[in-house]
XYZ file of C-alpha atoms in Angstrom:
681
model
C 0.000 0.000 0.000
C 1.416 3.363 -1.039
C 1.534 6.428 1.191
C -1.133 8.152 -0.891
C -3.508 5.197 -0.574
C -2.877 4.937 3.149
C -3.506 8.650 3.724
C -6.684 8.484 1.611
C -8.006 5.584 3.701
C -7.037 7.351 6.902
C -8.930 10.433 5.754
C -12.094 8.480 4.923
C -12.077 6.598 8.221
C -11.332 9.799 10.126
C -14.463 11.442 8.698
C -16.571 8.382 9.495
C -15.126 8.189 12.998
C -15.829 11.882 13.625
C -19.496 11.411 12.647
C -19.838 8.198 14.710
C -18.127 9.731 17.764
C -20.221 12.893 17.583
C -23.430 10.850 17.251
C -22.440 8.740 20.235
C -21.617 11.769 22.416
C -25.101 13.132 21.764
C -26.485 10.234 23.854
C -24.555 10.911 27.082
C -26.211 9.526 30.233
C -26.853 12.021 33.011
C -23.990 12.385 35.476
C -21.722 9.722 33.977
C -20.262 11.262 30.800
C -20.799 7.824 29.171
C -22.885 7.507 25.998
C -25.871 5.218 25.605
C -24.711 4.096 22.117
C -21.278 4.074 20.576
C -21.202 3.356 16.825
C -17.599 4.543 16.814
C -16.602 1.160 18.290
C -17.594 -0.603 15.057
C -16.026 2.087 12.847
C -12.790 1.915 14.860
C -12.625 -1.866 14.590
C -13.042 -1.801 10.794
C -10.556 1.091 10.564
C -7.769 -0.811 12.325
C -8.516 -4.010 10.391
C -8.305 -2.269 7.014
C -5.081 -0.477 7.924
C -3.376 -3.448 9.616
C -0.881 -3.872 6.749
C -0.120 -0.167 6.326
C 3.399 0.962 7.182
C 1.920 4.250 8.367
C -0.696 2.827 10.734
C 0.667 5.027 13.513
C -0.986 7.885 11.625
C -4.312 6.063 12.007
C -3.781 5.663 15.745
C -2.884 9.365 16.014
C -5.962 10.364 13.972
C -8.266 8.240 16.156
C -6.737 9.649 19.311
C -7.117 13.218 18.064
C -10.740 12.767 17.022
C -11.645 11.085 20.326
C -9.959 13.840 22.359
C -11.414 16.743 20.405
C -14.986 15.457 20.163
C -15.104 14.480 23.850
C -13.754 17.843 24.975
C -16.148 19.741 22.691
C -19.095 17.771 24.079
C -18.379 18.461 27.734
C -15.758 15.965 28.871
C -12.696 17.198 30.690
C -9.235 16.760 29.210
C -8.284 14.073 31.770
C -11.439 12.057 31.149
C -11.082 12.482 27.395
C -7.542 11.099 27.722
C -8.873 7.934 29.369
C -11.424 7.599 26.565
C -8.630 7.954 23.992
C -6.648 5.103 25.549
C -9.766 2.937 25.965
C -10.822 3.316 22.326
C -7.306 2.680 20.990
C -6.889 -0.457 23.106
C -10.351 -1.661 22.169
C -9.891 -1.231 18.403
C -6.348 -2.611 18.509
C -7.423 -5.704 20.455
C -10.277 -6.345 18.001
C -7.920 -6.163 15.012
C -5.342 -8.392 16.726
C -7.811 -11.099 17.762
C -9.546 -10.948 14.385
C -6.265 -11.626 12.587
C -5.401 -14.499 14.952
C -8.806 -16.217 15.157
C -10.184 -15.598 11.651
C -7.126 -15.574 9.384
C -8.963 -16.633 6.233
C -11.446 -13.758 6.162
C -11.182 -10.492 4.314
C -9.361 -8.015 6.517
C -6.997 -10.572 8.039
C -5.103 -11.593 4.931
C -7.771 -13.765 3.305
C -10.510 -13.122 0.782
C -13.498 -14.976 2.272
C -16.392 -13.180 3.914
C -18.330 -13.978 7.075
C -20.156 -17.081 5.868
C -20.325 -19.662 8.683
C -21.818 -19.753 12.195
C -18.311 -20.426 13.489
C -17.250 -17.022 12.120
C -20.143 -15.332 13.932
C -19.418 -16.896 17.328
C -15.745 -16.021 17.074
C -16.662 -12.454 16.181
C -18.954 -12.319 19.215
C -16.090 -13.498 21.439
C -13.695 -11.005 19.843
C -16.161 -8.150 20.372
C -16.791 -9.071 24.027
C -13.076 -9.463 24.854
C -12.183 -6.212 23.087
C -14.889 -4.204 24.822
C -13.912 -5.781 28.141
C -10.402 -4.376 27.670
C -11.913 -0.977 26.911
C -14.220 -1.240 29.938
C -11.206 -1.733 32.190
C -10.002 1.743 31.152
C -13.028 3.935 30.280
C -15.236 3.500 33.373
C -12.097 3.447 35.534
C -11.221 6.873 34.154
C -14.702 8.133 35.068
C -14.140 6.822 38.599
C -10.724 8.484 38.922
C -12.059 11.793 37.639
C -15.463 11.878 39.374
C -14.601 9.811 42.451
C -17.430 7.313 41.860
C -17.259 3.930 40.124
C -20.483 2.724 38.548
C -20.831 -0.981 37.789
C -23.935 -0.389 35.649
C -22.013 2.231 33.676
C -19.292 -0.346 32.951
C -22.014 -2.772 31.862
C -23.405 -0.117 29.522
C -19.909 0.371 28.076
C -19.670 -3.371 27.397
C -23.175 -3.610 25.921
C -23.072 -0.541 23.676
C -19.576 -1.232 22.287
C -20.248 -4.926 21.711
C -23.469 -4.095 19.867
C -21.707 -1.444 17.789
C -18.869 -3.807 16.879
C -21.229 -6.615 15.926
C -23.636 -4.552 13.827
C -21.225 -2.175 12.132
C -18.199 -4.480 12.235
C -19.894 -7.452 10.606
C -21.597 -5.201 8.047
C -18.251 -3.620 7.158
C -16.485 -6.985 6.890
C -19.206 -8.467 4.723
C -19.476 -5.476 2.405
C -15.688 -5.188 2.155
C -15.301 -8.836 1.126
C -18.218 -8.708 -1.314
C -17.005 -5.446 -2.814
C -13.561 -6.937 -3.379
C -14.930 -10.045 -5.098
C -17.897 -8.656 -7.028
C -17.400 -6.081 -9.770
C -20.042 -3.650 -10.915
C -20.826 -5.727 -13.989
C -21.094 -8.837 -11.848
C -23.417 -7.010 -9.455
C -25.664 -6.009 -12.348
C -25.671 -9.598 -13.597
C -26.637 -10.896 -10.156
C -29.438 -8.324 -9.914
C -30.798 -9.322 -13.327
C -30.617 -13.042 -12.555
C -32.441 -12.660 -9.243
C -36.039 -13.864 -9.680
C -38.736 -11.218 -9.605
C -40.522 -12.936 -6.721
C -37.345 -12.552 -4.614
C -37.302 -8.800 -5.286
C -40.998 -8.617 -4.445
C -40.492 -10.568 -1.227
C -37.590 -8.304 -0.239
C -39.655 -5.152 -0.793
C -42.551 -6.675 1.134
C -40.230 -7.573 3.993
C -38.897 -4.001 4.183
C -42.403 -2.550 4.181
C -43.677 -4.966 6.826
C -40.563 -4.348 8.960
C -40.998 -0.562 8.755
C -44.681 -0.763 9.699
C -43.985 -3.203 12.552
C -41.143 -1.165 14.054
C -43.208 2.024 13.793
C -46.135 0.288 15.447
C -44.054 -1.119 18.315
C -41.827 1.903 18.989
C -43.730 4.949 17.770
C -47.328 4.310 18.714
C -47.601 1.642 21.387
C -45.992 2.032 24.768
C -48.300 -0.031 26.894
C -47.925 -3.555 25.510
C -44.432 -5.188 25.343
C -44.438 -6.371 21.745
C -40.754 -5.927 20.862
C -40.191 -9.697 20.898
C -42.598 -10.035 17.963
C -40.085 -8.169 15.818
C -37.758 -11.175 15.974
C -40.095 -12.955 13.559
C -39.157 -10.379 10.927
C -35.492 -11.097 11.544
C -36.106 -14.826 11.152
C -38.106 -14.161 7.977
C -35.216 -12.223 6.504
C -32.635 -14.800 7.652
C -34.449 -17.771 6.131
C -35.425 -16.197 2.821
C -33.002 -13.417 1.921
C -29.328 -13.105 1.079
C -27.045 -12.841 4.124
C -25.843 -9.373 3.104
C -29.475 -8.250 3.019
C -29.974 -9.760 6.503
C -26.985 -7.840 7.897
C -28.191 -4.544 6.432
C -31.742 -5.257 7.632
C -30.495 -5.886 11.196
C -28.307 -2.762 11.098
C -31.039 -0.490 9.762
C -33.895 -1.581 11.999
C -31.692 -2.093 15.057
C -30.537 1.494 14.655
C -34.159 2.558 14.211
C -35.052 0.963 17.560
C -32.199 2.843 19.254
C -33.234 6.140 17.656
C -36.823 5.746 18.906
C -35.533 4.944 22.403
C -33.252 7.997 22.430
C -36.169 10.219 21.484
C -38.314 8.820 24.261
C -40.556 6.664 22.084
C -41.288 2.973 22.347
C -41.298 0.403 25.088
C -37.669 0.823 26.121
C -38.136 4.569 26.654
C -40.654 3.794 29.387
C -37.821 2.438 31.550
C -37.072 5.217 34.059
C -33.455 4.305 34.838
C -31.110 5.496 32.073
C -28.616 2.685 32.617
C -31.247 -0.046 32.503
C -32.813 1.565 29.459
C -29.463 1.548 27.666
C -28.757 -2.068 28.610
C -32.172 -3.308 27.467
C -32.079 -1.427 24.162
C -28.531 -2.588 23.391
C -29.439 -6.150 24.355
C -32.380 -6.022 21.955
C -30.135 -4.811 19.131
C -27.540 -7.504 19.884
C -30.151 -10.282 20.011
C -31.653 -9.166 16.703
C -28.206 -9.153 15.083
C -27.061 -12.497 16.503
C -30.333 -14.324 15.796
C -30.513 -13.045 12.238
C -26.887 -13.853 11.475
C -26.951 -17.246 13.185
C -29.974 -18.371 11.162
C -28.700 -16.904 7.876
C -25.155 -18.237 8.231
C -26.439 -21.658 9.306
C -28.614 -21.730 6.199
C -25.660 -20.708 4.011
C -23.450 -23.392 5.548
C -26.058 -26.080 5.000
C -26.522 -24.955 1.397
C -22.745 -25.020 0.838
C -22.471 -28.495 2.359
C -25.364 -29.767 0.263
C -23.794 -28.310 -2.869
C -20.408 -29.849 -2.025
C -22.057 -33.208 -1.265
C -23.967 -33.081 -4.555
C -20.807 -32.237 -6.492
C -18.888 -35.003 -4.733
C -21.677 -37.492 -5.408
C -21.730 -36.439 -9.048
C -17.949 -36.843 -9.264
C -18.062 -40.275 -7.603
C -20.907 -41.289 -9.905
C -18.884 -40.232 -12.925
C -15.831 -42.142 -11.696
C -17.865 -45.272 -10.930
C -19.629 -45.144 -14.298
C -16.271 -44.718 -16.066
C -14.725 -47.780 -14.399
C -13.973 -50.732 -16.621
C -14.355 -53.009 -13.600
C -17.821 -53.845 -12.406
C -18.896 -52.391 -9.067
C -22.084 -53.240 -7.209
C -23.430 -52.676 -3.701
C -25.499 -55.740 -2.867
C -27.847 -56.446 0.040
C -28.043 -59.780 1.848
C -31.069 -60.804 -0.260
C -29.129 -60.163 -3.485
C -30.847 -56.893 -4.429
C -28.734 -54.093 -5.836
C -28.417 -50.770 -4.063
C -26.039 -49.525 -6.755
C -24.297 -50.938 -9.797
C -22.325 -49.308 -12.581
C -22.742 -49.897 -16.327
C -19.650 -52.119 -16.407
C -21.278 -54.556 -13.983
C -24.235 -55.028 -16.324
C -21.925 -55.404 -19.310
C -19.787 -58.017 -17.513
C -22.526 -60.028 -15.804
C -25.485 -59.455 -18.093
C -28.780 -59.429 -16.256
C -30.826 -57.247 -18.543
C -33.459 -59.971 -18.724
C -33.488 -60.909 -15.043
C -37.008 -60.873 -13.629
C -35.950 -60.392 -9.995
C -33.075 -57.929 -10.371
C -31.157 -59.929 -7.747
C -27.642 -61.243 -8.235
C -28.704 -64.408 -6.415
C -31.116 -65.109 -9.289
C -28.864 -67.917 -10.516
C -31.556 -69.203 -12.846
C -30.799 -66.231 -15.090
C -27.272 -65.047 -14.286
C -25.806 -68.546 -14.609
C -23.076 -68.233 -11.964
C -20.827 -71.297 -11.988
C -17.608 -72.545 -10.468
C -14.743 -72.762 -12.934
C -15.326 -76.507 -13.246
C -18.866 -75.815 -14.472
C -20.767 -76.770 -11.311
C -23.415 -74.268 -10.158
C -22.554 -71.996 -7.242
C -24.668 -73.073 -4.298
C -26.619 -70.928 -1.816
C -24.379 -68.852 0.412
C -21.240 -69.435 -1.700
C -21.150 -66.106 -3.533
C -18.426 -63.736 -2.260
C -20.876 -61.063 -1.082
C -22.814 -63.695 0.899
C -19.674 -65.058 2.532
C -18.369 -61.569 3.327
C -21.648 -60.621 5.016
C -21.673 -63.904 6.945
C -18.025 -63.773 8.041
C -17.472 -60.006 8.096
C -14.231 -60.291 6.127
C -13.366 -59.644 2.445
C -13.911 -62.690 0.231
C -12.612 -63.477 -3.258
C -13.714 -66.032 -5.834
C -13.347 -66.635 -9.565
C -16.781 -67.162 -11.133
C -17.819 -68.412 -14.551
C -20.791 -66.410 -15.905
C -22.894 -67.933 -18.671
C -26.373 -66.549 -19.471
C -28.328 -65.229 -22.486
C -26.434 -61.922 -22.289
C -23.062 -63.718 -22.070
C -23.645 -66.902 -24.102
C -19.928 -67.502 -24.732
C -19.161 -67.463 -21.016
C -16.885 -65.140 -19.080
C -14.615 -65.642 -16.061
C -14.911 -62.887 -13.447
C -12.605 -62.340 -10.501
C -14.960 -61.158 -7.753
C -13.926 -59.581 -4.449
C -16.571 -58.587 -1.902
C -16.118 -56.449 1.210
C -18.874 -55.821 3.785
C -19.818 -52.214 4.431
C -18.991 -51.214 8.026
C -22.399 -49.552 8.526
C -26.010 -50.543 7.911
C -28.180 -48.533 5.526
C -31.855 -48.322 6.486
C -31.364 -51.309 8.759
C -29.955 -53.499 5.976
C -26.452 -54.871 5.543
C -24.615 -54.451 2.258
C -21.405 -55.630 0.669
C -19.380 -53.913 -2.053
C -18.456 -56.295 -4.868
C -15.804 -55.399 -7.428
C -15.300 -57.747 -10.360
C -13.187 -57.750 -13.464
C -12.998 -59.853 -16.592
C -10.048 -62.258 -16.244
C -11.042 -64.602 -19.061
C -8.018 -63.730 -21.188
C -5.731 -63.763 -18.168
C -6.935 -67.192 -17.057
C -6.589 -68.517 -20.609
C -3.060 -67.155 -20.712
C -2.378 -68.686 -17.305
C -3.605 -72.078 -18.421
C -1.522 -71.864 -21.560
C 1.498 -70.855 -19.484
C 0.960 -73.735 -17.063
C 0.637 -76.141 -19.950
C 3.768 -74.704 -21.499
C 5.617 -75.041 -18.194
C 4.523 -78.663 -17.983
C 5.722 -79.358 -21.510
C 9.032 -77.618 -20.864
C 9.486 -79.503 -17.605
C 8.712 -82.775 -19.376
C 11.075 -81.954 -22.250
C 13.813 -81.019 -19.796
C 13.194 -84.029 -17.600
C 13.650 -86.547 -20.415
C 17.216 -85.563 -21.365
C 17.989 -84.989 -17.688
C 16.892 -88.564 -16.964
C 19.220 -89.738 -19.725
C 22.085 -87.766 -18.234
C 21.425 -89.226 -14.794
C 21.087 -92.796 -16.154
C 24.166 -92.738 -18.356
C 26.278 -91.027 -15.682
C 25.260 -93.727 -13.212
C 26.086 -96.455 -15.758
C 29.470 -94.887 -16.537
C 30.250 -94.726 -12.816
C 29.449 -98.436 -12.462
C 31.586 -99.332 -15.497
C 34.560 -97.353 -14.254
C 34.292 -98.866 -10.815
C 35.985 -97.634 -7.611
C 39.387 -97.219 -9.257
C 38.296 -94.625 -11.787
C 40.425 -91.881 -10.235
C 39.877 -88.396 -11.651
C 37.116 -89.664 -13.941
C 35.027 -90.698 -10.915
C 35.225 -87.148 -9.561
C 34.000 -85.796 -12.899
C 31.118 -88.269 -12.965
C 30.163 -87.232 -9.411
C 30.105 -83.585 -10.465
C 27.795 -84.476 -13.395
C 25.456 -86.340 -11.047
C 25.329 -83.447 -8.546
C 24.644 -80.990 -11.332
C 21.844 -83.188 -12.641
C 20.319 -83.397 -9.147
C 20.405 -79.634 -8.789
C 18.790 -79.276 -12.208
C 15.971 -81.678 -11.261
C 15.369 -79.818 -7.977
C 15.220 -76.555 -9.880
C 12.672 -77.954 -12.353
C 10.523 -79.245 -9.489
C 10.662 -75.915 -7.663
C 9.888 -73.923 -10.813
C 6.829 -76.078 -11.432
C 5.791 -75.662 -7.800
C 6.216 -71.888 -8.037
C 4.144 -71.730 -11.232
C 1.451 -73.825 -9.552
C 1.417 -71.634 -6.439
C 1.260 -68.497 -8.563
C -1.244 -69.412 -11.267
C -3.461 -72.351 -10.358
C -7.007 -71.529 -9.293
C -7.693 -71.807 -5.578
C -9.904 -74.657 -4.432
C -11.103 -73.347 -1.097
C -12.510 -75.455 1.730
C -12.480 -75.527 5.529
C -10.127 -78.104 7.078
C -8.053 -78.906 10.151
C -4.469 -77.665 9.831
C -3.337 -79.954 12.641
C -4.048 -83.011 10.508
C -1.938 -81.578 7.692
C 0.971 -80.847 10.040
C 0.725 -84.306 11.589
C 0.980 -85.938 8.153
C 4.024 -83.839 7.253
C 5.655 -84.665 10.611
C 5.199 -88.420 10.029
C 6.765 -88.116 6.583
C 9.766 -86.201 7.966
C 10.312 -88.748 10.728
C 10.122 -91.614 8.242
C 12.594 -89.868 5.947
C 15.066 -89.290 8.809
C 14.877 -92.916 9.951
C 15.413 -94.124 6.408
C 18.467 -91.930 5.785
C 19.949 -92.303 9.259
C 19.665 -88.553 10.012
C 18.644 -87.268 13.482
C 14.928 -87.862 13.987
C 13.202 -84.462 14.295
C 10.827 -83.570 17.111
C 7.701 -81.846 15.777
C 5.408 -80.323 18.394
C 1.897 -79.315 17.341
C 0.011 -76.789 19.431
C -3.556 -75.522 19.107
C -4.256 -74.873 15.421
C -7.679 -73.397 14.562
C -9.142 -74.662 11.275
C -8.731 -72.499 8.174
C -10.624 -71.805 4.950
C -8.022 -72.214 2.236
C -6.701 -74.450 -0.544
C -5.646 -77.701 1.203
C -3.044 -78.681 -1.394
C -1.333 -75.285 -1.324
C -1.414 -75.100 2.483
C 0.185 -78.545 2.657
C 2.880 -77.367 0.235
C 3.362 -74.229 2.365
C 3.762 -76.121 5.649
C 5.899 -78.832 4.058
C 8.316 -76.178 2.791
C 8.515 -74.425 6.162
C 8.895 -77.606 8.234
C 11.363 -78.986 5.684
C 13.472 -75.815 5.980
C 13.306 -76.026 9.775
C 14.619 -79.597 9.669
C 17.205 -78.981 6.951
C 18.802 -75.795 8.289
C 19.953 -77.341 11.578
C 23.567 -77.431 12.744
C 25.342 -80.811 12.351
C 24.733 -83.149 15.283
C 21.720 -81.172 16.539
C 18.323 -82.860 16.725
C 15.791 -80.674 14.866
C 13.112 -79.353 17.227
C 10.154 -77.785 15.410
C 7.079 -76.232 17.048
C 3.929 -75.342 15.112
C 1.449 -73.112 16.963
C -1.632 -71.137 15.963
C -4.075 -68.609 17.324
C -7.029 -66.566 16.157
C -6.162 -63.061 14.979
C -9.484 -61.371 14.242
C -10.925 -63.018 11.127
C -7.652 -64.826 10.427
C -5.542 -67.609 11.898
C -1.913 -66.780 12.652
C 0.332 -69.847 12.423
C 3.985 -69.881 13.493
C 6.694 -72.445 12.712
C 9.652 -72.175 15.130
C 12.887 -74.172 15.059
C 16.269 -74.482 16.754
C 18.236 -74.174 13.536
C 21.061 -71.911 12.424
C 18.743 -68.923 11.939
C 18.689 -66.209 9.282
C 21.544 -63.700 9.018
C 20.779 -60.195 10.237
C 19.273 -57.933 7.596
C 17.934 -60.820 5.477
C 14.642 -61.550 7.242
C 12.683 -59.803 4.469
C 14.832 -60.722 1.467
C 14.646 -64.484 2.140
C 11.193 -64.397 0.517
C 12.573 -63.122 -2.792
C 13.046 -65.415 -5.791
C 16.323 -67.368 -5.820
C 17.549 -65.796 -2.579
C 19.678 -68.124 -0.446
C 20.652 -66.918 3.013
C 23.334 -69.614 3.519
C 24.725 -69.954 0.027
C 28.232 -70.882 1.227
C 27.267 -73.047 4.199
C 26.898 -76.310 2.296
C 23.067 -76.508 2.361
C 21.376 -77.508 -0.895
C 18.467 -75.570 -2.367
C 17.275 -73.354 -5.233
C 16.202 -70.251 -3.302
C 12.560 -70.637 -4.352
C 11.109 -72.383 -1.291
C 10.218 -69.294 0.744
C 9.184 -67.407 -2.407
C 6.653 -70.188 -3.031
C 5.474 -69.881 0.594
C 5.010 -66.129 0.243
C 3.045 -66.540 -2.972
C 0.716 -69.116 -1.411
C 0.029 -66.934 1.629
C -0.543 -63.797 -0.438
C -2.971 -65.617 -2.733
C -5.039 -66.294 0.389
C -4.929 -62.593 1.331
C -2.479 -63.120 4.196
C 1.015 -62.006 5.173
C 4.183 -63.929 6.026
C 7.209 -62.772 8.030
C 10.398 -64.272 9.408
C 12.140 -63.434 12.672
C 14.521 -64.787 15.232
C 13.358 -67.508 17.608
C 14.243 -66.573 21.201
C 17.244 -68.674 22.151
C 18.214 -69.910 18.701
C 16.732 -70.593 15.324
C 13.984 -68.936 13.314
C 10.263 -68.290 13.631
C 8.200 -67.915 10.477
C 4.644 -66.635 10.930
C 1.834 -66.355 8.404
C -1.930 -65.763 8.328
C -4.767 -67.614 6.601
C -8.555 -67.031 6.585
C -10.328 -68.621 9.530
C -12.768 -71.433 8.792
C -16.452 -70.703 9.217
C -16.890 -73.775 11.436
C -16.680 -74.407 15.221
C -13.198 -74.879 16.602
C -12.185 -78.504 17.255
C -10.747 -79.777 20.506
C -7.050 -78.936 21.017
C -4.641 -81.318 19.270
C -2.183 -82.933 21.718
C 1.533 -82.413 21.284
C 3.050 -84.642 18.584
C 6.576 -85.837 19.308
C 8.949 -87.907 17.246
C 8.114 -91.112 19.071
C 4.354 -90.668 18.677
C 4.429 -89.912 14.970
C 6.832 -92.767 14.403
C 4.591 -95.250 16.193
């Protein structure tokens, strides 16, 4: 802001402040030198707010001080008392500007561009006005006491009431008009006026006429019946039907009219004999009119803004959902749709369904991938509502709209809240027909490749074994070469087996069922004990704790546990009897299973990387392997929606933990501990 602009603003506000101060001094109460009304409080607050960023704001403070001193002295106040009034008004206006900038930083006048538009703004302005006038009341009435030798509590109350009312009425009007004037140009104002419906103009004119007649009737002609409260209905009328700026100006105009009538001895408030009480009641009436009108109008504006934002957000979400290539549907427990996007109809069909329910399997033709119909309660949304956990299933759809058939990957998640007393699940499904076809082709290709590799590898193994027999024990260096060929062939066969297992774990469709994990672990433990006794290795001890049943693919879970228990047995220091413990517990809607051992452990910093493809933690320690075992385990767990981690076992060894979906069946009795001797017998 330039010096010229600052001086021009200072001049304008000085003139306004002179008029407001002079008008206020014309309403001095007898014997107190305090005015009944003080519009200068509102002018001063707006003055300091507008000039807050000026480098020459000390000129504004000096101008306010000079006007306050001169007008008070000219209207009968002594120089000492006028000095107290100068300090009180400066502190009051300065405190208002300071608190306004701190508490309402986004509004016009405090660095922002927004106008007073929310009830929160109003209540903060009320607090700012009360605190500011309280600071002024600590100085002004105290000055009267020091000069006149008498302190009047009612006079201090009048100071608080009149200044708070002046700040609210004039301050809010100034803030609103300042923000609107900054945002709305003249052309825009003309456009708004032309676009305003004629009935709104007519209602506004009618409201002004009715308000004028009512205020004249209450204050000018009738002193006997207390009807001032009826005037609040006009304020509510304006607040519920008119623009907020109109409401502010309506409150300011007719609140001032009530004060003018009271000052001239007309109306109900003028009948109050005590000047102080009369001032308090009239100022309270003005404040109530202003606060009620603004609270109702701003609350209406906030609701309208929220409704508009909600409508825009709903429209945006609707556009996004309709643009999705994946199908999305919100389905109730009875199969009826609350919402579905166009992609869901295109993917599933259903245009000819007579019920409009996804459970109408007679039309939709929902099948398992093997062609068997999906039974009652097996759809993902039904299972998710029954269990309360996300469910996933591949479904074959074949109906008149999709005669060629289509494979959909469906994932359903229950909504956390009920709508109109009904439970819903969100189902998202995508067309994976091409992906599954590619997967099947890839699996078939992997099988062919494995078969083609296995045949020559079998020849290599057979001929190397025959050569070793022909050479006999005295083959010398040739025997060492043959042994290297045989070890290489064994590693190659292990790699082929692991690659096939990894492809199976990654691509094969899940065949989900509920089963007892303890039985699976017991079978693996027996096999490991038999293998150790056959090879002469230390017989492992496998302890089985409580293992809740799971809902998963039994073959993949067996492969998962066999890999983990096999690693626990294999990675044990020479001469140490493997000791493996398998425990489980419920973890919400999942079962957490841990496999702990007393082996050599995992090197520090590799607990996460051991699950990567071809990673071997003990590459140079003499343990065989391809580095795919834990990668296969991770893939199996993740395909069931779980997580797997590895950590140190307290004492020695490793603990691997993973989660699987819990079975929707009652828990069996605890399985007793299985030791080496028991599984062997």
